[in-house]
Amino acid sequence: MGTKTTREHSETSCCLLGPLFFDLINKDILLYQIFPFLDIKSIINFFSINKQLCEFSQDDSFWESYFEYYCVSPFNDTKIRNICLELLGSDKEIKNYNRINKPENYWNEEMTSKILNKEMTWKERTIEMSRFRFNSTKYPKPQQFKDENNWETHNSRVLFTNNNRTIENDQRILKGWWETIIAHKKLTCGNVYYWAIYLDKFSKQITSNMWMLLIGVDFLTNLTRNERNDDVHYTIGNSKNFIENSSKQYGFGYCVRTDSPLRNGQTSYTEVDINTQNDVIGLKFEWKENSFPEIVIYRRDGGIVKVISDHRPPNDTVFYPAVSLVNQQSVTILPWNGDLNRLFNANEIMRQF
């Protein structure tokens, strides 16, 4: 009688030791000793353990440190770190490029007045950074790559770097073959989303494929090449079995090389000399219920390309940011809060390189 059960004893111990334990935890311990081993979902759950941690998580200065240390610092490219900080930095950090160099009629379309210009908390920035990453599931690792024609025919060869925010088509034998990769971020009906694509490597010397690089959205999950090539996710809006399922080709977007809308897996074959390497292109995805989803492309030169899908998908369809690219092409995906001044500044930064 009077003996506590194991569960009761455990709960009592947590109640007694919990306050002391968590009082000893400071920001540095969490930032440098605990969180390096957790993903963002686990970190959010960690802060839900008790009231003290929940209150601790309300300190946005902690998330600012986390954002700088884990979301930006790991980038092995100074240019990308600078772009990231500009696209999602705080207002006090925003530079004055727009007042110095910005053309008077830059992005002066009526639709730009609807741009969401919302200052995000550092916690929101951190969560967005975790979601705007490419999905590497089922893709071979670099150590598995083989310089053999038969291997490349049946296996995707994509390099994922910068914590899966940068991708490169690393094909050595197949020239002009597509690789299509989606991001983790879910895009659903009734919402507006913004992100940016940085053209890390954009070589116009490619002659084996006129389109070279496509950006946009798709509802297909990642399908890498394998022995059943008819199942491959070929390009945005165009899988290998599109003839049998043409009514379900909901993916659409924009061809970077031809500066043209991409619908039903087709776009222009006429090259336009507008987009160049080191450009930061902004994308806005909006889809209202029972309507046709649309994408707005914001080019570095201030031009706008609006692409409306030819299809009206069921409202429960889930899209993802997507990129299709051939060999020698590389891009980085980054979240963006929709502020056009920030996008302009990011491109001004890249002109310094």
Tab-separated table of C-alpha atoms in Angstrom:
chain	number	residue	atom	x	y	z
A	1	MET	CA	0.000	0.000	0.000
A	2	GLY	CA	1.096	3.521	-0.675
A	3	THR	CA	3.695	2.431	-3.224
A	4	LYS	CA	3.727	4.621	-6.331
A	5	THR	CA	3.403	2.958	-9.706
A	6	THR	CA	6.255	3.344	-12.161
A	7	ARG	CA	4.255	5.868	-14.184
A	8	GLU	CA	3.323	7.898	-11.119
A	9	HIS	CA	6.939	7.861	-9.960
A	10	SER	CA	8.126	9.015	-13.368
A	11	GLU	CA	5.618	11.861	-13.469
A	12	THR	CA	6.559	12.939	-9.939
A	13	SER	CA	10.264	12.894	-10.809
A	14	CYS	CA	9.607	15.041	-13.882
A	15	CYS	CA	7.642	17.512	-11.807
A	16	LEU	CA	10.443	17.744	-9.222
A	17	LEU	CA	13.413	17.728	-11.565
A	18	GLY	CA	11.804	19.521	-14.482
A	19	PRO	CA	12.015	23.121	-13.194
A	20	LEU	CA	15.611	22.664	-12.055
A	21	PHE	CA	16.615	21.015	-15.312
A	22	PHE	CA	15.017	23.621	-17.528
A	23	ASP	CA	16.306	26.518	-15.439
A	24	LEU	CA	19.803	25.288	-16.263
A	25	ILE	CA	19.118	25.271	-19.976
A	26	ASN	CA	20.095	28.511	-21.675
A	27	LYS	CA	20.011	29.635	-25.247
A	28	ASP	CA	23.525	28.491	-26.061
A	29	ILE	CA	22.933	24.955	-24.786
A	30	LEU	CA	19.820	24.627	-26.913
A	31	LEU	CA	21.386	26.273	-29.938
A	32	TYR	CA	24.727	24.459	-29.990
A	33	GLN	CA	24.276	21.240	-27.998
A	34	ILE	CA	20.705	20.039	-28.535
A	35	PHE	CA	19.197	21.455	-31.711
A	36	PRO	CA	21.965	20.354	-34.110
A	37	PHE	CA	20.545	16.841	-33.738
A	38	LEU	CA	16.888	17.769	-34.315
A	39	ASP	CA	14.844	18.757	-37.346
A	40	ILE	CA	12.489	21.724	-37.184
A	41	LYS	CA	9.439	19.576	-36.394
A	42	SER	CA	11.232	17.989	-33.439
A	43	ILE	CA	12.311	21.420	-32.217
A	44	ILE	CA	8.743	22.706	-32.263
A	45	ASN	CA	7.642	19.611	-30.340
A	46	PHE	CA	10.517	20.109	-27.896
A	47	PHE	CA	9.163	23.519	-26.966
A	48	SER	CA	5.804	21.919	-26.185
A	49	ILE	CA	7.188	19.768	-23.346
A	50	ASN	CA	6.244	22.202	-20.607
A	51	LYS	CA	5.250	25.787	-19.874
A	52	GLN	CA	8.807	27.024	-19.301
A	53	LEU	CA	10.014	25.885	-22.709
A	54	CYS	CA	6.867	27.161	-24.350
A	55	GLU	CA	7.535	30.612	-22.885
A	56	PHE	CA	11.167	30.345	-23.907
A	57	SER	CA	10.130	29.728	-27.498
A	58	GLN	CA	8.222	33.022	-27.555
A	59	ASP	CA	11.511	34.928	-27.494
A	60	ASP	CA	11.976	35.807	-31.157
A	61	SER	CA	15.606	36.765	-30.585
A	62	PHE	CA	16.299	33.074	-29.995
A	63	TRP	CA	14.793	32.209	-33.376
A	64	GLU	CA	16.855	34.982	-34.968
A	65	SER	CA	20.007	33.280	-33.684
A	66	TYR	CA	18.752	29.897	-34.840
A	67	PHE	CA	17.947	31.287	-38.293
A	68	GLU	CA	21.424	32.746	-38.664
A	69	TYR	CA	23.251	29.706	-37.294
A	70	TYR	CA	21.344	26.839	-38.924
A	71	CYS	CA	19.387	28.256	-41.846
A	72	VAL	CA	21.975	30.586	-43.337
A	73	SER	CA	25.457	29.753	-42.067
A	74	PRO	CA	25.521	26.195	-43.479
A	75	PHE	CA	25.381	27.598	-47.014
A	76	ASN	CA	28.797	27.043	-48.559
A	77	ASP	CA	28.224	29.938	-50.948
A	78	THR	CA	28.475	33.519	-49.673
A	79	LYS	CA	26.230	34.734	-52.482
A	80	ILE	CA	23.380	32.470	-51.405
A	81	ARG	CA	23.746	33.506	-47.761
A	82	ASN	CA	23.456	37.148	-48.790
A	83	ILE	CA	20.391	36.481	-50.955
A	84	CYS	CA	18.711	34.543	-48.183
A	85	LEU	CA	19.259	37.282	-45.625
A	86	GLU	CA	17.984	39.898	-48.058
A	87	LEU	CA	14.827	37.984	-49.013
A	88	LEU	CA	13.881	37.217	-45.405
A	89	GLY	CA	15.841	39.714	-43.309
A	90	SER	CA	14.272	42.207	-40.934
A	91	ASP	CA	13.213	45.670	-42.070
A	92	LYS	CA	16.012	47.298	-40.100
A	93	GLU	CA	18.500	45.431	-42.317
A	94	ILE	CA	16.972	46.270	-45.676
A	95	LYS	CA	19.374	48.174	-47.867
A	96	ASN	CA	18.654	51.270	-49.916
A	97	TYR	CA	19.323	49.827	-53.357
A	98	ASN	CA	15.716	50.479	-54.367
A	99	ARG	CA	16.060	54.208	-53.692
A	100	ILE	CA	19.383	54.461	-55.516
A	101	ASN	CA	19.097	52.223	-58.561
A	102	LYS	CA	15.471	51.206	-58.932
A	103	PRO	CA	13.867	52.313	-62.226
A	104	GLU	CA	10.756	54.432	-61.804
A	105	ASN	CA	8.434	51.925	-63.490
A	106	TYR	CA	9.967	48.773	-62.064
A	107	TRP	CA	7.254	46.118	-61.525
A	108	ASN	CA	4.529	48.782	-61.748
A	109	GLU	CA	1.768	46.367	-62.810
A	110	GLU	CA	-1.551	46.760	-61.014
A	111	MET	CA	-1.217	43.285	-59.514
A	112	THR	CA	1.881	44.271	-57.544
A	113	SER	CA	-0.305	46.309	-55.206
A	114	LYS	CA	-1.660	43.002	-53.930
A	115	ILE	CA	1.769	41.752	-52.904
A	116	LEU	CA	1.904	40.606	-49.303
A	117	ASN	CA	4.342	42.929	-47.541
A	118	LYS	CA	4.260	41.334	-44.118
A	119	GLU	CA	7.125	41.409	-41.671
A	120	MET	CA	7.659	37.812	-40.590
A	121	THR	CA	8.801	36.696	-37.166
A	122	TRP	CA	12.120	34.861	-37.037
A	123	LYS	CA	10.243	31.715	-36.057
A	124	GLU	CA	8.141	32.021	-39.217
A	125	ARG	CA	11.276	32.562	-41.283
A	126	THR	CA	12.873	29.465	-39.760
A	127	ILE	CA	9.851	27.286	-40.498
A	128	GLU	CA	9.663	28.547	-44.077
A	129	MET	CA	13.349	27.804	-44.600
A	130	SER	CA	12.766	24.215	-43.469
A	131	ARG	CA	9.935	23.748	-45.960
A	132	PHE	CA	11.508	25.376	-49.004
A	133	ARG	CA	13.971	22.540	-49.547
A	134	PHE	CA	14.086	20.058	-52.391
A	135	ASN	CA	12.860	16.534	-51.769
A	136	SER	CA	15.773	14.119	-52.219
A	137	THR	CA	13.745	11.007	-51.375
A	138	LYS	CA	14.609	8.020	-53.597
A	139	TYR	CA	17.457	9.831	-55.363
A	140	PRO	CA	20.829	8.036	-55.467
A	141	LYS	CA	23.573	9.450	-53.256
A	142	PRO	CA	26.777	10.790	-54.906
A	143	GLN	CA	28.748	7.771	-53.709
A	144	GLN	CA	26.388	5.606	-55.756
A	145	PHE	CA	26.986	7.478	-59.015
A	146	LYS	CA	28.595	5.551	-61.861
A	147	ASP	CA	30.014	6.948	-65.084
A	148	GLU	CA	28.281	4.341	-67.165
A	149	ASN	CA	25.709	4.875	-69.892
A	150	ASN	CA	23.453	2.060	-68.680
A	151	TRP	CA	23.562	3.372	-65.099
A	152	GLU	CA	22.587	6.935	-66.060
A	153	THR	CA	19.823	5.630	-68.312
A	154	HIS	CA	18.106	4.010	-65.345
A	155	ASN	CA	19.174	6.262	-62.476
A	156	SER	CA	18.758	9.956	-61.739
A	157	ARG	CA	21.990	11.834	-61.181
A	158	VAL	CA	21.191	14.929	-59.111
A	159	LEU	CA	23.461	16.690	-56.621
A	160	PHE	CA	21.701	18.042	-53.526
A	161	THR	CA	23.712	20.632	-51.572
A	162	ASN	CA	23.146	23.512	-49.144
A	163	ASN	CA	20.911	21.290	-47.029
A	164	ASN	CA	18.863	20.286	-50.100
A	165	ARG	CA	18.158	23.866	-51.159
A	166	THR	CA	20.487	23.684	-54.163
A	167	ILE	CA	20.175	21.091	-56.927
A	168	GLU	CA	22.323	20.388	-59.964
A	169	ASN	CA	21.798	17.996	-62.845
A	170	ASP	CA	25.110	16.121	-62.774
A	171	GLN	CA	24.623	13.905	-65.825
A	172	ARG	CA	27.953	13.087	-67.471
A	173	ILE	CA	26.892	10.817	-70.332
A	174	LEU	CA	23.276	11.676	-71.086
A	175	LYS	CA	23.084	15.147	-72.604
A	176	GLY	CA	19.821	17.048	-72.510
A	177	TRP	CA	17.924	14.540	-70.357
A	178	TRP	CA	15.597	16.038	-67.781
A	179	GLU	CA	15.627	15.757	-64.029
A	180	THR	CA	12.520	17.082	-62.247
A	181	ILE	CA	12.614	17.729	-58.514
A	182	ILE	CA	9.885	19.042	-56.223
A	183	ALA	CA	10.228	20.864	-52.900
A	184	HIS	CA	8.741	19.857	-49.555
A	185	LYS	CA	6.515	22.939	-49.355
A	186	LYS	CA	2.830	22.102	-49.879
A	187	LEU	CA	0.796	24.592	-51.913
A	188	THR	CA	-2.944	24.284	-51.322
A	189	CYS	CA	-6.120	25.893	-52.621
A	190	GLY	CA	-7.232	29.162	-51.050
A	191	ASN	CA	-3.749	30.458	-50.240
A	192	VAL	CA	-1.016	32.632	-51.733
A	193	TYR	CA	2.628	31.544	-51.652
A	194	TYR	CA	5.920	33.238	-52.517
A	195	TRP	CA	9.404	31.881	-53.118
A	196	ALA	CA	12.482	32.672	-55.191
A	197	ILE	CA	14.709	30.696	-57.551
A	198	TYR	CA	18.364	31.687	-57.789
A	199	LEU	CA	20.043	30.743	-61.091
A	200	ASP	CA	23.281	29.372	-59.707
A	201	LYS	CA	24.391	27.800	-63.009
A	202	PHE	CA	22.553	28.780	-66.153
A	203	SER	CA	24.622	27.852	-69.191
A	204	LYS	CA	23.160	28.874	-72.521
A	205	GLN	CA	25.814	26.835	-74.292
A	206	ILE	CA	23.561	23.785	-74.031
A	207	THR	CA	22.547	22.725	-77.534
A	208	SER	CA	21.022	19.342	-76.712
A	209	ASN	CA	17.851	20.816	-75.228
A	210	MET	CA	16.307	24.162	-76.140
A	211	TRP	CA	14.303	24.691	-72.939
A	212	MET	CA	17.102	23.841	-70.462
A	213	LEU	CA	15.355	25.066	-67.303
A	214	LEU	CA	11.699	25.082	-66.238
A	215	ILE	CA	10.343	26.444	-62.938
A	216	GLY	CA	6.831	26.313	-61.554
A	217	VAL	CA	4.585	23.900	-59.660
A	218	ASP	CA	3.474	20.305	-60.021
A	219	PHE	CA	1.269	17.878	-58.129
A	220	LEU	CA	3.377	14.816	-58.948
A	221	THR	CA	5.706	13.533	-56.264
A	222	ASN	CA	9.307	12.676	-57.046
A	223	LEU	CA	9.779	9.850	-59.494
A	224	THR	CA	13.376	9.195	-60.430
A	225	ARG	CA	14.492	7.211	-63.447
A	226	ASN	CA	14.545	3.455	-62.991
A	227	GLU	CA	14.042	0.294	-65.006
A	228	ARG	CA	10.421	1.288	-65.657
A	229	ASN	CA	11.116	4.439	-67.601
A	230	ASP	CA	7.451	4.953	-68.481
A	231	ASP	CA	6.835	5.992	-64.861
A	232	VAL	CA	9.364	8.809	-64.848
A	233	HIS	CA	8.320	12.354	-63.906
A	234	TYR	CA	9.665	13.798	-67.136
A	235	THR	CA	9.203	17.585	-66.859
A	236	ILE	CA	6.840	19.918	-65.034
A	237	GLY	CA	3.345	19.119	-66.283
A	238	ASN	CA	4.489	16.211	-68.410
A	239	SER	CA	5.117	12.708	-67.103
A	240	LYS	CA	6.113	9.866	-69.409
A	241	ASN	CA	2.586	8.439	-69.343
A	242	PHE	CA	0.950	11.800	-70.123
A	243	ILE	CA	-0.844	10.436	-73.212
A	244	GLU	CA	-2.957	8.073	-71.133
A	245	ASN	CA	-3.528	10.618	-68.361
A	246	SER	CA	-3.532	13.951	-70.192
A	247	SER	CA	-6.459	15.244	-68.129
A	248	LYS	CA	-4.311	15.055	-64.996
A	249	GLN	CA	-1.322	17.088	-66.170
A	250	TYR	CA	-1.905	19.914	-63.697
A	251	GLY	CA	1.706	21.059	-63.447
A	252	PHE	CA	2.561	24.371	-65.115
A	253	GLY	CA	5.070	27.175	-64.907
A	254	TYR	CA	7.688	29.107	-66.851
A	255	CYS	CA	10.564	28.392	-69.230
A	256	VAL	CA	13.581	30.440	-68.120
A	257	ARG	CA	15.430	30.272	-71.432
A	258	THR	CA	12.509	31.263	-73.688
A	259	ASP	CA	10.780	33.583	-71.187
A	260	SER	CA	7.508	31.810	-71.933
A	261	PRO	CA	4.575	30.219	-70.081
A	262	LEU	CA	4.712	26.456	-69.642
A	263	ARG	CA	1.355	24.689	-69.920
A	264	ASN	CA	0.507	21.039	-70.598
A	265	GLY	CA	4.213	20.268	-70.769
A	266	GLN	CA	4.757	22.625	-73.721
A	267	THR	CA	6.364	26.036	-74.138
A	268	SER	CA	8.074	28.197	-76.775
A	269	TYR	CA	11.198	27.114	-78.667
A	270	THR	CA	12.363	30.665	-79.367
A	271	GLU	CA	15.262	31.761	-77.180
A	272	VAL	CA	14.940	35.162	-75.504
A	273	ASP	CA	18.028	36.840	-74.051
A	274	ILE	CA	16.529	38.105	-70.779
A	275	ASN	CA	17.320	35.770	-67.898
A	276	THR	CA	20.982	35.231	-67.049
A	277	GLN	CA	23.133	33.390	-64.539
A	278	ASN	CA	22.986	34.863	-60.995
A	279	ASP	CA	19.441	36.194	-61.490
A	280	VAL	CA	17.015	35.837	-58.601
A	281	ILE	CA	13.527	35.156	-59.978
A	282	GLY	CA	10.478	35.652	-57.750
A	283	LEU	CA	7.421	33.388	-57.963
A	284	LYS	CA	3.920	33.933	-56.639
A	285	PHE	CA	1.408	31.058	-56.629
A	286	GLU	CA	-2.278	31.803	-56.072
A	287	TRP	CA	-5.216	29.449	-56.362
A	288	LYS	CA	-8.752	30.411	-55.425
A	289	GLU	CA	-11.424	27.780	-54.876
A	290	ASN	CA	-13.095	26.428	-58.018
A	291	SER	CA	-10.817	28.470	-60.247
A	292	PHE	CA	-7.706	28.096	-62.367
A	293	PRO	CA	-4.442	28.331	-60.376
A	294	GLU	CA	-1.929	30.926	-61.537
A	295	ILE	CA	1.734	31.794	-61.176
A	296	VAL	CA	3.292	35.236	-61.465
A	297	ILE	CA	6.974	35.383	-62.433
A	298	TYR	CA	9.013	38.438	-61.368
A	299	ARG	CA	12.153	38.726	-63.501
A	300	ARG	CA	15.336	40.538	-62.529
A	301	ASP	CA	14.787	43.217	-65.197
A	302	GLY	CA	11.423	44.174	-63.692
A	303	GLY	CA	9.323	42.262	-66.180
A	304	ILE	CA	6.315	40.213	-65.123
A	305	VAL	CA	5.012	37.012	-66.705
A	306	LYS	CA	1.608	35.780	-65.557
A	307	VAL	CA	0.798	32.125	-66.235
A	308	ILE	CA	-2.720	30.776	-65.735
A	309	SER	CA	-3.165	27.014	-65.822
A	310	ASP	CA	-5.335	25.442	-68.520
A	311	HIS	CA	-6.773	23.095	-65.904
A	312	ARG	CA	-9.013	23.559	-62.893
A	313	PRO	CA	-7.916	20.809	-60.492
A	314	PRO	CA	-10.045	19.492	-57.619
A	315	ASN	CA	-9.764	21.820	-54.622
A	316	ASP	CA	-8.027	19.127	-52.563
A	317	THR	CA	-5.110	18.840	-55.030
A	318	VAL	CA	-1.727	19.565	-53.442
A	319	PHE	CA	0.945	21.294	-55.527
A	320	TYR	CA	4.652	21.650	-54.790
A	321	PRO	CA	7.294	24.080	-56.095
A	322	ALA	CA	9.086	22.241	-58.894
A	323	VAL	CA	12.135	22.571	-61.134
A	324	SER	CA	13.051	20.684	-64.317
A	325	LEU	CA	16.629	21.050	-65.512
A	326	VAL	CA	19.129	19.435	-67.870
A	327	ASN	CA	22.876	18.905	-67.410
A	328	GLN	CA	25.097	21.824	-66.376
A	329	GLN	CA	22.159	23.670	-64.808
A	330	SER	CA	21.854	24.401	-61.076
A	331	VAL	CA	19.351	26.389	-59.007
A	332	THR	CA	18.669	27.229	-55.371
A	333	ILE	CA	15.193	27.573	-53.876
A	334	LEU	CA	14.622	30.132	-51.115
A	335	PRO	CA	11.543	31.418	-49.285
A	336	TRP	CA	10.502	34.999	-49.950
A	337	ASN	CA	7.941	37.158	-48.162
A	338	GLY	CA	6.609	38.731	-51.359
A	339	ASP	CA	8.276	42.122	-50.813
A	340	LEU	CA	9.355	43.333	-54.270
A	341	ASN	CA	11.924	45.711	-52.789
A	342	ARG	CA	13.669	42.729	-51.222
A	343	LEU	CA	13.656	40.859	-54.509
A	344	PHE	CA	15.138	43.879	-56.263
A	345	ASN	CA	17.812	44.190	-53.568
A	346	ALA	CA	18.709	40.508	-53.853
A	347	ASN	CA	19.350	40.972	-57.564
A	348	GLU	CA	21.408	44.097	-56.902
A	349	ILE	CA	23.557	42.081	-54.506
A	350	MET	CA	24.172	39.491	-57.202
A	351	ARG	CA	25.395	42.153	-59.645
A	352	GLN	CA	28.384	42.608	-57.356
A	353	PHE	CA	29.632	39.092	-58.196
